[in-house]
Short mmCIF file of C-alpha atoms and ligand atoms in Angstrom, two decimals:
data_model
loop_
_atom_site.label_atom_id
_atom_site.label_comp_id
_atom_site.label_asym_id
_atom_site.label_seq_id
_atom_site.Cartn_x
_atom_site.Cartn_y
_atom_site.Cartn_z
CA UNK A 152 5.11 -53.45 -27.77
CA UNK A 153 4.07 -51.39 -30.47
CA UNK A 154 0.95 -49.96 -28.44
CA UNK A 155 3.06 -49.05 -25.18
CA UNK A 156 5.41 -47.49 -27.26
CA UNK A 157 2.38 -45.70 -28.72
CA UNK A 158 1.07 -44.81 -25.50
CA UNK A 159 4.32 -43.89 -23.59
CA UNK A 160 4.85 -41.54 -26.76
CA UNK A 161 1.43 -40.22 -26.21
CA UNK A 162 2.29 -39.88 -22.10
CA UNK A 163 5.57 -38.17 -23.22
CA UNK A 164 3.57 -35.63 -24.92
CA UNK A 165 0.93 -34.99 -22.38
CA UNK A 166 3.26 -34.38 -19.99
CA UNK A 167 5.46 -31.94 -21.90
CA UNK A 168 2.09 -29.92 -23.19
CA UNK A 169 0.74 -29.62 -19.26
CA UNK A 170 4.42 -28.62 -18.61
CA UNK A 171 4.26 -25.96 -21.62
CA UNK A 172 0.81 -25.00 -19.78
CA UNK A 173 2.36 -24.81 -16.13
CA UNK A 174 4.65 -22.84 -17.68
CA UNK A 175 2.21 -19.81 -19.42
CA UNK A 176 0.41 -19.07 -16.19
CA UNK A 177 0.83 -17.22 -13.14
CA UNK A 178 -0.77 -17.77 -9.45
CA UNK A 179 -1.51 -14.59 -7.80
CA UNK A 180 -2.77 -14.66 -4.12
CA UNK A 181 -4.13 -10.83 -4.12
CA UNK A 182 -5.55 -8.94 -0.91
CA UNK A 183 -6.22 -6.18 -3.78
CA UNK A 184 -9.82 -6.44 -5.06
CA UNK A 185 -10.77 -7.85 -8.63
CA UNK A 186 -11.95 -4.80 -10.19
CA UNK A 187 -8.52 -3.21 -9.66
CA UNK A 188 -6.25 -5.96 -10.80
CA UNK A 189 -8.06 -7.97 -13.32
CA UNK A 190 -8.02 -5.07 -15.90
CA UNK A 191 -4.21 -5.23 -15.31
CA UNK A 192 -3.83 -9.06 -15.84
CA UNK A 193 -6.40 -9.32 -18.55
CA UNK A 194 -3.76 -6.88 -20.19
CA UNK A 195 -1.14 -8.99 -19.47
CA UNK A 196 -2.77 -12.20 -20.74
CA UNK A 197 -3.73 -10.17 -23.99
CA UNK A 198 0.13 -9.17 -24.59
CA UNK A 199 1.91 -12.30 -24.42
CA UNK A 200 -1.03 -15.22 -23.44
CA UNK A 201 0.48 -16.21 -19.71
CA UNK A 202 -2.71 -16.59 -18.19
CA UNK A 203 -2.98 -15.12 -14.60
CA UNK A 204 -5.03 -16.93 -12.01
CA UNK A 205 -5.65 -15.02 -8.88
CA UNK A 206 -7.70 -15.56 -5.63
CA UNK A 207 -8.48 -12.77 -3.23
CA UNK A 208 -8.92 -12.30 0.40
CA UNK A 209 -7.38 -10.45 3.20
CA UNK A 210 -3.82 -10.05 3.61
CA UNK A 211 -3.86 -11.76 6.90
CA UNK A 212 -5.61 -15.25 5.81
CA UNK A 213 -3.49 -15.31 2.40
CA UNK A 214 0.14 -14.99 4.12
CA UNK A 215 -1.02 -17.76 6.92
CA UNK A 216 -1.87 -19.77 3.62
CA UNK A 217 0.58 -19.58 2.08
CA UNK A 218 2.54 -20.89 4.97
CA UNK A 219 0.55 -23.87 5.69
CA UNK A 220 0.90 -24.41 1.94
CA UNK A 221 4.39 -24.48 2.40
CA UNK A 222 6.21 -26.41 -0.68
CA UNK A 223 2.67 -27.34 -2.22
CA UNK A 224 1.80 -23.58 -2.53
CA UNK A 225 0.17 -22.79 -5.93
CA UNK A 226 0.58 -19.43 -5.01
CA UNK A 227 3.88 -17.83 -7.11
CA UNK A 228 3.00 -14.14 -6.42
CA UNK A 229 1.69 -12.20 -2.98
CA UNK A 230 0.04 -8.92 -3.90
CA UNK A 231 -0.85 -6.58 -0.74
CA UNK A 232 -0.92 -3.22 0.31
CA UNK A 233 1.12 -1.18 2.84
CA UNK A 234 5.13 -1.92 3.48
CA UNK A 235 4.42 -2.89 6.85
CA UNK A 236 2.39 -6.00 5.90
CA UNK A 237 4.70 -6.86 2.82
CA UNK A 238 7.47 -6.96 5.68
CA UNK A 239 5.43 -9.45 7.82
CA UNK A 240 4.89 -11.63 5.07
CA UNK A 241 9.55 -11.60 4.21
CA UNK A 242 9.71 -12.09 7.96
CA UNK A 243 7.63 -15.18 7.89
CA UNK A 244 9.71 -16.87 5.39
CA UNK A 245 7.20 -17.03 2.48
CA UNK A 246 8.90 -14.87 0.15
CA UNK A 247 12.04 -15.20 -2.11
CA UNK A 248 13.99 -12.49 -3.12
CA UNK A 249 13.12 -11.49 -7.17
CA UNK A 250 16.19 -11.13 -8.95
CA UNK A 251 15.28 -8.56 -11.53
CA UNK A 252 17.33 -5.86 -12.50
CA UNK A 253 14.57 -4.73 -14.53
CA UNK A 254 12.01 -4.31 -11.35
CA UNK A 255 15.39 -2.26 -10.10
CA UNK A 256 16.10 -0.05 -12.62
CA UNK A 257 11.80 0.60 -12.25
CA UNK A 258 11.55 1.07 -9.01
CA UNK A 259 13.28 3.41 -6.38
CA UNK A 260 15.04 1.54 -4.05
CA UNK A 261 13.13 3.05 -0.83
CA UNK A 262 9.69 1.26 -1.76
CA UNK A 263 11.71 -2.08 -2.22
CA UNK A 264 12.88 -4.38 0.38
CA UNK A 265 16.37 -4.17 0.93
CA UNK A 266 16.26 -8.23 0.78
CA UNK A 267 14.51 -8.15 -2.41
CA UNK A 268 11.87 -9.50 -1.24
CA UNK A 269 8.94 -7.54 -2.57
CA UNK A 270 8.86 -4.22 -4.88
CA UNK A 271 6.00 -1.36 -4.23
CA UNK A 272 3.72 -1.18 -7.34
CA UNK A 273 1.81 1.79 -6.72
CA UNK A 274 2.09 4.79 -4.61
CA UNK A 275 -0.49 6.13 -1.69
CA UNK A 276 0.07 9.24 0.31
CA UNK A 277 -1.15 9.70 3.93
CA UNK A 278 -1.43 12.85 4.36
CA UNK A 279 -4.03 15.76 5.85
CA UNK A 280 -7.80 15.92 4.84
CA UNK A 281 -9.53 19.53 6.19
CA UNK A 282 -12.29 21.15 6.50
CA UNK A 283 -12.38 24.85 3.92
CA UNK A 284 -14.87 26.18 5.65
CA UNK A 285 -13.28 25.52 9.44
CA UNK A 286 -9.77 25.34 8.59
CA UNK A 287 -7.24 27.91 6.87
CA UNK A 288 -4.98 26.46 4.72
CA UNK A 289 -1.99 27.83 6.65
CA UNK A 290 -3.27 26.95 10.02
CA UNK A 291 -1.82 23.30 8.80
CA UNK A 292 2.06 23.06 8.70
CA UNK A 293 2.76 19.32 9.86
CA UNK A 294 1.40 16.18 10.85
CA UNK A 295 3.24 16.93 14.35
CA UNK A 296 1.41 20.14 14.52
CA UNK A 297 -2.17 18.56 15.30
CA UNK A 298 -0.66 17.51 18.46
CA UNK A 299 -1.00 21.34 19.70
CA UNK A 300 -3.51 22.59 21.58
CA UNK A 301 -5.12 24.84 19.43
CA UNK A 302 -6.43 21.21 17.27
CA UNK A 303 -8.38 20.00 20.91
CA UNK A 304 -11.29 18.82 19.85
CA UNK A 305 -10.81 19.39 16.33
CA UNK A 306 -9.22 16.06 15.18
CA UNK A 307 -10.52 12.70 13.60
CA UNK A 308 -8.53 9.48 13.34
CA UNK A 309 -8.83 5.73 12.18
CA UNK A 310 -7.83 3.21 14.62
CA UNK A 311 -4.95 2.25 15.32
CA UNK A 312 -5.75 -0.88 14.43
CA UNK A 313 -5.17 -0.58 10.98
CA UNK A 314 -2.04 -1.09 9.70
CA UNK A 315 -1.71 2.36 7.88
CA UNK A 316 -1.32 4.41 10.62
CA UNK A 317 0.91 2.13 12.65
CA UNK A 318 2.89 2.78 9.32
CA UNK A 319 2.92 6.59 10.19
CA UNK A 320 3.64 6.15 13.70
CA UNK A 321 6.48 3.79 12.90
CA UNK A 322 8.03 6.46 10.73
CA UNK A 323 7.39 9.29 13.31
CA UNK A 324 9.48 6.60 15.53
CA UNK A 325 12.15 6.26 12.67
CA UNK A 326 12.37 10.24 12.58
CA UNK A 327 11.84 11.69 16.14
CA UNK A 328 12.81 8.78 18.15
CA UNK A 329 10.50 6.98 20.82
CA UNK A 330 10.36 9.94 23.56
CA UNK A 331 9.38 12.87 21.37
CA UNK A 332 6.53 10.40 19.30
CA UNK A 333 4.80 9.19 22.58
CA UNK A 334 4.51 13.36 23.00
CA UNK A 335 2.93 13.62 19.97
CA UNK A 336 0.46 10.58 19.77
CA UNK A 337 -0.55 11.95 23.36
CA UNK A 338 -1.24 15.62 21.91
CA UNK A 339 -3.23 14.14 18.86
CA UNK A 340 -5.50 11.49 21.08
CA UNK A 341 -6.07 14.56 23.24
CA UNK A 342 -7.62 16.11 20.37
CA UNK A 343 -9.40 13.95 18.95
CA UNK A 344 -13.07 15.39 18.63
CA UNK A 345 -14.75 11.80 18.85
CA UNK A 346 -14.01 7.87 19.09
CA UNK A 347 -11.86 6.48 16.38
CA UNK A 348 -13.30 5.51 12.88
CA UNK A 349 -12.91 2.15 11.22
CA UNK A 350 -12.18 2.96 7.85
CA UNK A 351 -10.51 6.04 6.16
CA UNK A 352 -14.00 7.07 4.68
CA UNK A 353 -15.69 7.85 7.70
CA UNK A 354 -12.41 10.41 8.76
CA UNK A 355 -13.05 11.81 5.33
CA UNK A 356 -16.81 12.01 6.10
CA UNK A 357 -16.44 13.44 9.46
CA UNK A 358 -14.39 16.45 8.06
CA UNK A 359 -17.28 17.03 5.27
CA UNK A 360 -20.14 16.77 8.11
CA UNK A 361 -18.32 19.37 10.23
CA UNK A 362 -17.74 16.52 13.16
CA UNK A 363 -14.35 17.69 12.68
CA UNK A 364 -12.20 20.08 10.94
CA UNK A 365 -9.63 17.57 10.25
CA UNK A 366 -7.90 14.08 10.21
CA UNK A 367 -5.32 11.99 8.42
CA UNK A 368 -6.06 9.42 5.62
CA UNK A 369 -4.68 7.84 2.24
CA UNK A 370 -5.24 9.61 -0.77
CA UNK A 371 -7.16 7.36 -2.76
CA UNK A 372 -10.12 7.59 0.02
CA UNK A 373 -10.40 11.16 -1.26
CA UNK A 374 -9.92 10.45 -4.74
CA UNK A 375 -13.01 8.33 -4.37
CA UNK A 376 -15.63 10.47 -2.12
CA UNK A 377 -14.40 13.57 -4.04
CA UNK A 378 -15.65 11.44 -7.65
CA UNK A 379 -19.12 10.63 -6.17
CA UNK A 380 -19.57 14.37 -4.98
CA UNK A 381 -17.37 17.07 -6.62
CA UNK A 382 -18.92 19.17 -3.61
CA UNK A 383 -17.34 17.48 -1.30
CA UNK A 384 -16.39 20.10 1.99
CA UNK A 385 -13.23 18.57 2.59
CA UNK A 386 -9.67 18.99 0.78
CA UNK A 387 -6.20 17.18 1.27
CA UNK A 388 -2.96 19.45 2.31
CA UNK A 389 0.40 17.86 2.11
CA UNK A 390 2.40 18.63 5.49
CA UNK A 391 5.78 18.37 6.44
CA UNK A 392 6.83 20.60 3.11
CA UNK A 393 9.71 22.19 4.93
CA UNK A 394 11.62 18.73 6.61
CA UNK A 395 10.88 15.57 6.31
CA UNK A 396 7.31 15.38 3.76
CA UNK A 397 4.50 13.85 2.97
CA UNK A 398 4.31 9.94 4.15
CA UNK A 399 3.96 7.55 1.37
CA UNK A 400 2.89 3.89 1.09
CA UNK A 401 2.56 1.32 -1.26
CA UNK A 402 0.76 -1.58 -2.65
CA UNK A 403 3.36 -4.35 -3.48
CA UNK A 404 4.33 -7.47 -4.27
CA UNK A 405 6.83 -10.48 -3.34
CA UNK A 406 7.65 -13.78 -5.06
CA UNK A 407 6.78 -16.39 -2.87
CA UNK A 408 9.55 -18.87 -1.64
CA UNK A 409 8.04 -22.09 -2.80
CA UNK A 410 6.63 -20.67 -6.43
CA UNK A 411 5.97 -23.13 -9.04
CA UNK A 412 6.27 -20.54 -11.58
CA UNK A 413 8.64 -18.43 -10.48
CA UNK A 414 10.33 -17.12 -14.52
CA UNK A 415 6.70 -16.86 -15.08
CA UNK A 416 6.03 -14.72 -12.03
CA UNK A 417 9.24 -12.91 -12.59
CA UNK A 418 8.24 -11.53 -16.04
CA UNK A 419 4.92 -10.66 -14.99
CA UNK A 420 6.33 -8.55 -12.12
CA UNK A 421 8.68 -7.10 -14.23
CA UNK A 422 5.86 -6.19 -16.71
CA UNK A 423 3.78 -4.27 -13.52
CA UNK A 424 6.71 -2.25 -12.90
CA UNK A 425 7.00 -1.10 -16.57
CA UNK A 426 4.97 2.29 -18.07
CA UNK A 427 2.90 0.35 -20.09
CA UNK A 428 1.54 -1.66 -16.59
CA UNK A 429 1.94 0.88 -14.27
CA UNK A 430 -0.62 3.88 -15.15
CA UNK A 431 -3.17 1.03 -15.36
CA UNK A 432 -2.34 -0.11 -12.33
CA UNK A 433 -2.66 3.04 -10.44
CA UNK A 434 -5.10 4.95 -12.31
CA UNK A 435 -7.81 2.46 -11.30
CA UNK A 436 -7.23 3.05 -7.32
CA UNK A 437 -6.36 6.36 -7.96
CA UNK A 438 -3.19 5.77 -6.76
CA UNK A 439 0.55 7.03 -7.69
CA UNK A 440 2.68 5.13 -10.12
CA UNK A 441 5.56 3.56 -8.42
CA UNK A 442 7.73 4.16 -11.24
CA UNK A 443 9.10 7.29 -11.52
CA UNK A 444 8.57 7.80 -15.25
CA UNK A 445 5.14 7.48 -15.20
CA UNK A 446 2.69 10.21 -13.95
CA UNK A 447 0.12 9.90 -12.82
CA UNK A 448 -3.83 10.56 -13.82
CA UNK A 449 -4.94 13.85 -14.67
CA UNK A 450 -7.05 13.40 -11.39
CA UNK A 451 -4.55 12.61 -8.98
CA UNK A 452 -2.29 15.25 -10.47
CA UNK A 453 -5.07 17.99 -9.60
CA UNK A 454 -4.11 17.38 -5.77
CA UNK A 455 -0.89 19.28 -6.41
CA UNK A 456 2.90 18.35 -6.38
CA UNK A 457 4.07 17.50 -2.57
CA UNK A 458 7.57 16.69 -1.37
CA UNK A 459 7.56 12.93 -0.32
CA UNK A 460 9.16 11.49 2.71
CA UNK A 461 12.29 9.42 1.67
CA UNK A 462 12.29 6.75 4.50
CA UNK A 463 12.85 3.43 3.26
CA UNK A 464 9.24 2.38 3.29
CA UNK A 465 10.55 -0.95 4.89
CA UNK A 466 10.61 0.78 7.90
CA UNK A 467 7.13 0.77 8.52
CA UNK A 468 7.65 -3.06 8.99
CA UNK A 469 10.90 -2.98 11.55
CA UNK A 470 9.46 -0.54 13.87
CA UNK A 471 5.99 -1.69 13.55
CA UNK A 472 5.83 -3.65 16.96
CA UNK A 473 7.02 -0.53 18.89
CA UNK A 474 4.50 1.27 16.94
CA UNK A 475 1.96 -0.51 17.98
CA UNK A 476 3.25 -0.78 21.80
CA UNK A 477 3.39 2.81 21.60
CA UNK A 478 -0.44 3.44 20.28
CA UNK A 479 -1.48 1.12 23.03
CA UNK A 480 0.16 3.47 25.71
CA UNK A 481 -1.12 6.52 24.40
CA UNK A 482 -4.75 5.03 24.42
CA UNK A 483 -5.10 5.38 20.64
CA UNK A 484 -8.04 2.70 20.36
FE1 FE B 553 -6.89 1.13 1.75
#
């Protein structure tokens, strides 16, 4: 008697301590890379001594896992990049809304789901990359603009593959309607000055070579080519000054529906969102902070103030289907 009650004492206590443990960490599923958020959960840990485990992969793989992990998920937090994933990931079903007024008051409401389902973390503009030496500065006016004729031949674009630009086109489709977006799509695939590039680097690239005199990518892309070579012949322009403005991303996250931590997760979102959290954050991407009281690096300030498009960044999600149907027509590969 005396030894079970010994030993159902000592089970009592193991299982409280592993739920004290449970309890001090956070799961992170991440298609972010390490070296940009381990220096912000290594902070975390440091501050209050939740640990934060995280695995990374593409956004893709970790949303279909998360899925077929269904209530056995040890995933409590989705971290991605671009609204229009972030969306795909609340329309599956894998997310819950967050329930912080904190990550609220943080956060502008147009780079948060109106479902509370995920909150932006960091800001990315896409926005006009030219050539100095080809390209006056007030030959540019608007992203519509390199539809006209006087751009044949001129342009570089990613696929349309990628997720970013079916982002722009959805908010072209969100602004101009269907009819007048096909128009422009057409005028910018007409003048495109060579196949489309995989990746935002070779646009970026392209422009400095002299391939073309100029294309549209995130900011960040620059941020990083112009660090390795200060010499770099290409420089960003923010169109669309006088109506609508620049678009703008995000990177985000979303609670997931079956998290085992989800206070945990909570807090730690709500910590991402604050000053302290955010310049780290998007310093090390070179990104924009997604809170409005923080600025951002000295670096990213140096590309000059631009008027930002105020589209609910959710909408890159909705109208993301007829964005893509609509690349497909216009032979955007
Ligand atoms: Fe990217």
């Amino acid at each position: 008697m005396q030894a079970s009650k010994g030993l159902l004492a000592a089970l009592a206590l193991t299982a409280l301590s592993s739920a004290v443990q449970a309890a001090d960490e956070v799961v992170v599923y991440s298609s972010r890379i390490d070296e940009l958020i381990k220096p912000v959960f290594d902070a975390y840990t440091q501050k209050t001594g939740v640990a934060v485990k995280f695995i990374t992969d593409k956004e893709a793989p970790l949303m279909a896992r998360i899925k077929a992990e269904g209530e056995n998920t040890p995933a409590d937090l989705l971290l991605t990049v671009d609204g229009g994933n972030l969306w795909q990931a609340e329309q599956m079903g894998i997310l819950q809304p967050l329930g912080s007024q904190v990550v609220k008051d943080n956060i502008p409401s147009q780079y948060r789901s109106s479902n509370d389902a995920w909150t932006g973390l960091s800001l990315r503009a896409r926005t006009i990359v030219y050539s100095p030496e080809r390209v006056e500065e007030g030959e540019l006016t608007t992203y519509e603009a390199l539809a006209d004729e006087n751009w044949e031949g001129r342009l570089c674009l990613r696929t349309s593959k990628k997720v970013y630009n079916q982002s722009l086109t959805a908010t072209m489709l969100e602004t101009h309607g269907a009819e007048k977006t096909e128009q422009i799509l057409k005028g910018w695939v007409n003048n495109l000055a060579t196949d489309v590039f995989a990746d935002d680097n070779a646009v970026i690239q392209a422009v400095a070579a002299g391939q073309c005199d100029v294309g549209i990518v995130n900011t960040y892309y620059y941020g990083r080519l112009h660090q390795q070579d200060p010499q770099l012949k290409a420089k960003l322009f923010w169109p669309n000054q006088n109506d609508r403005g620049v678009h703008v991303n995000l990177s985000g996250i979303g609670l997931t529906k079956h998290a085992p931590h989800p206070e945990a997760a909570r807090k730690l979102v709500e910590w991402m969102t604050s000053p302290e959290a955010q310049s780290i954050f998007a310093d090390a991407n070179k990104e924009f902070p997604a809170n409005p009281n923080v600025k951002p690096s000295a670096e990213v300030t140096s590309w000059g103030e631009f008027k930002a498009d105020t589209i609910p960044v959710e909408v890159t999600g909705k109208r993301q289907a007829e964005a893509i149907r609509l690349m497909d027509r216009v032979g955007w590969n």
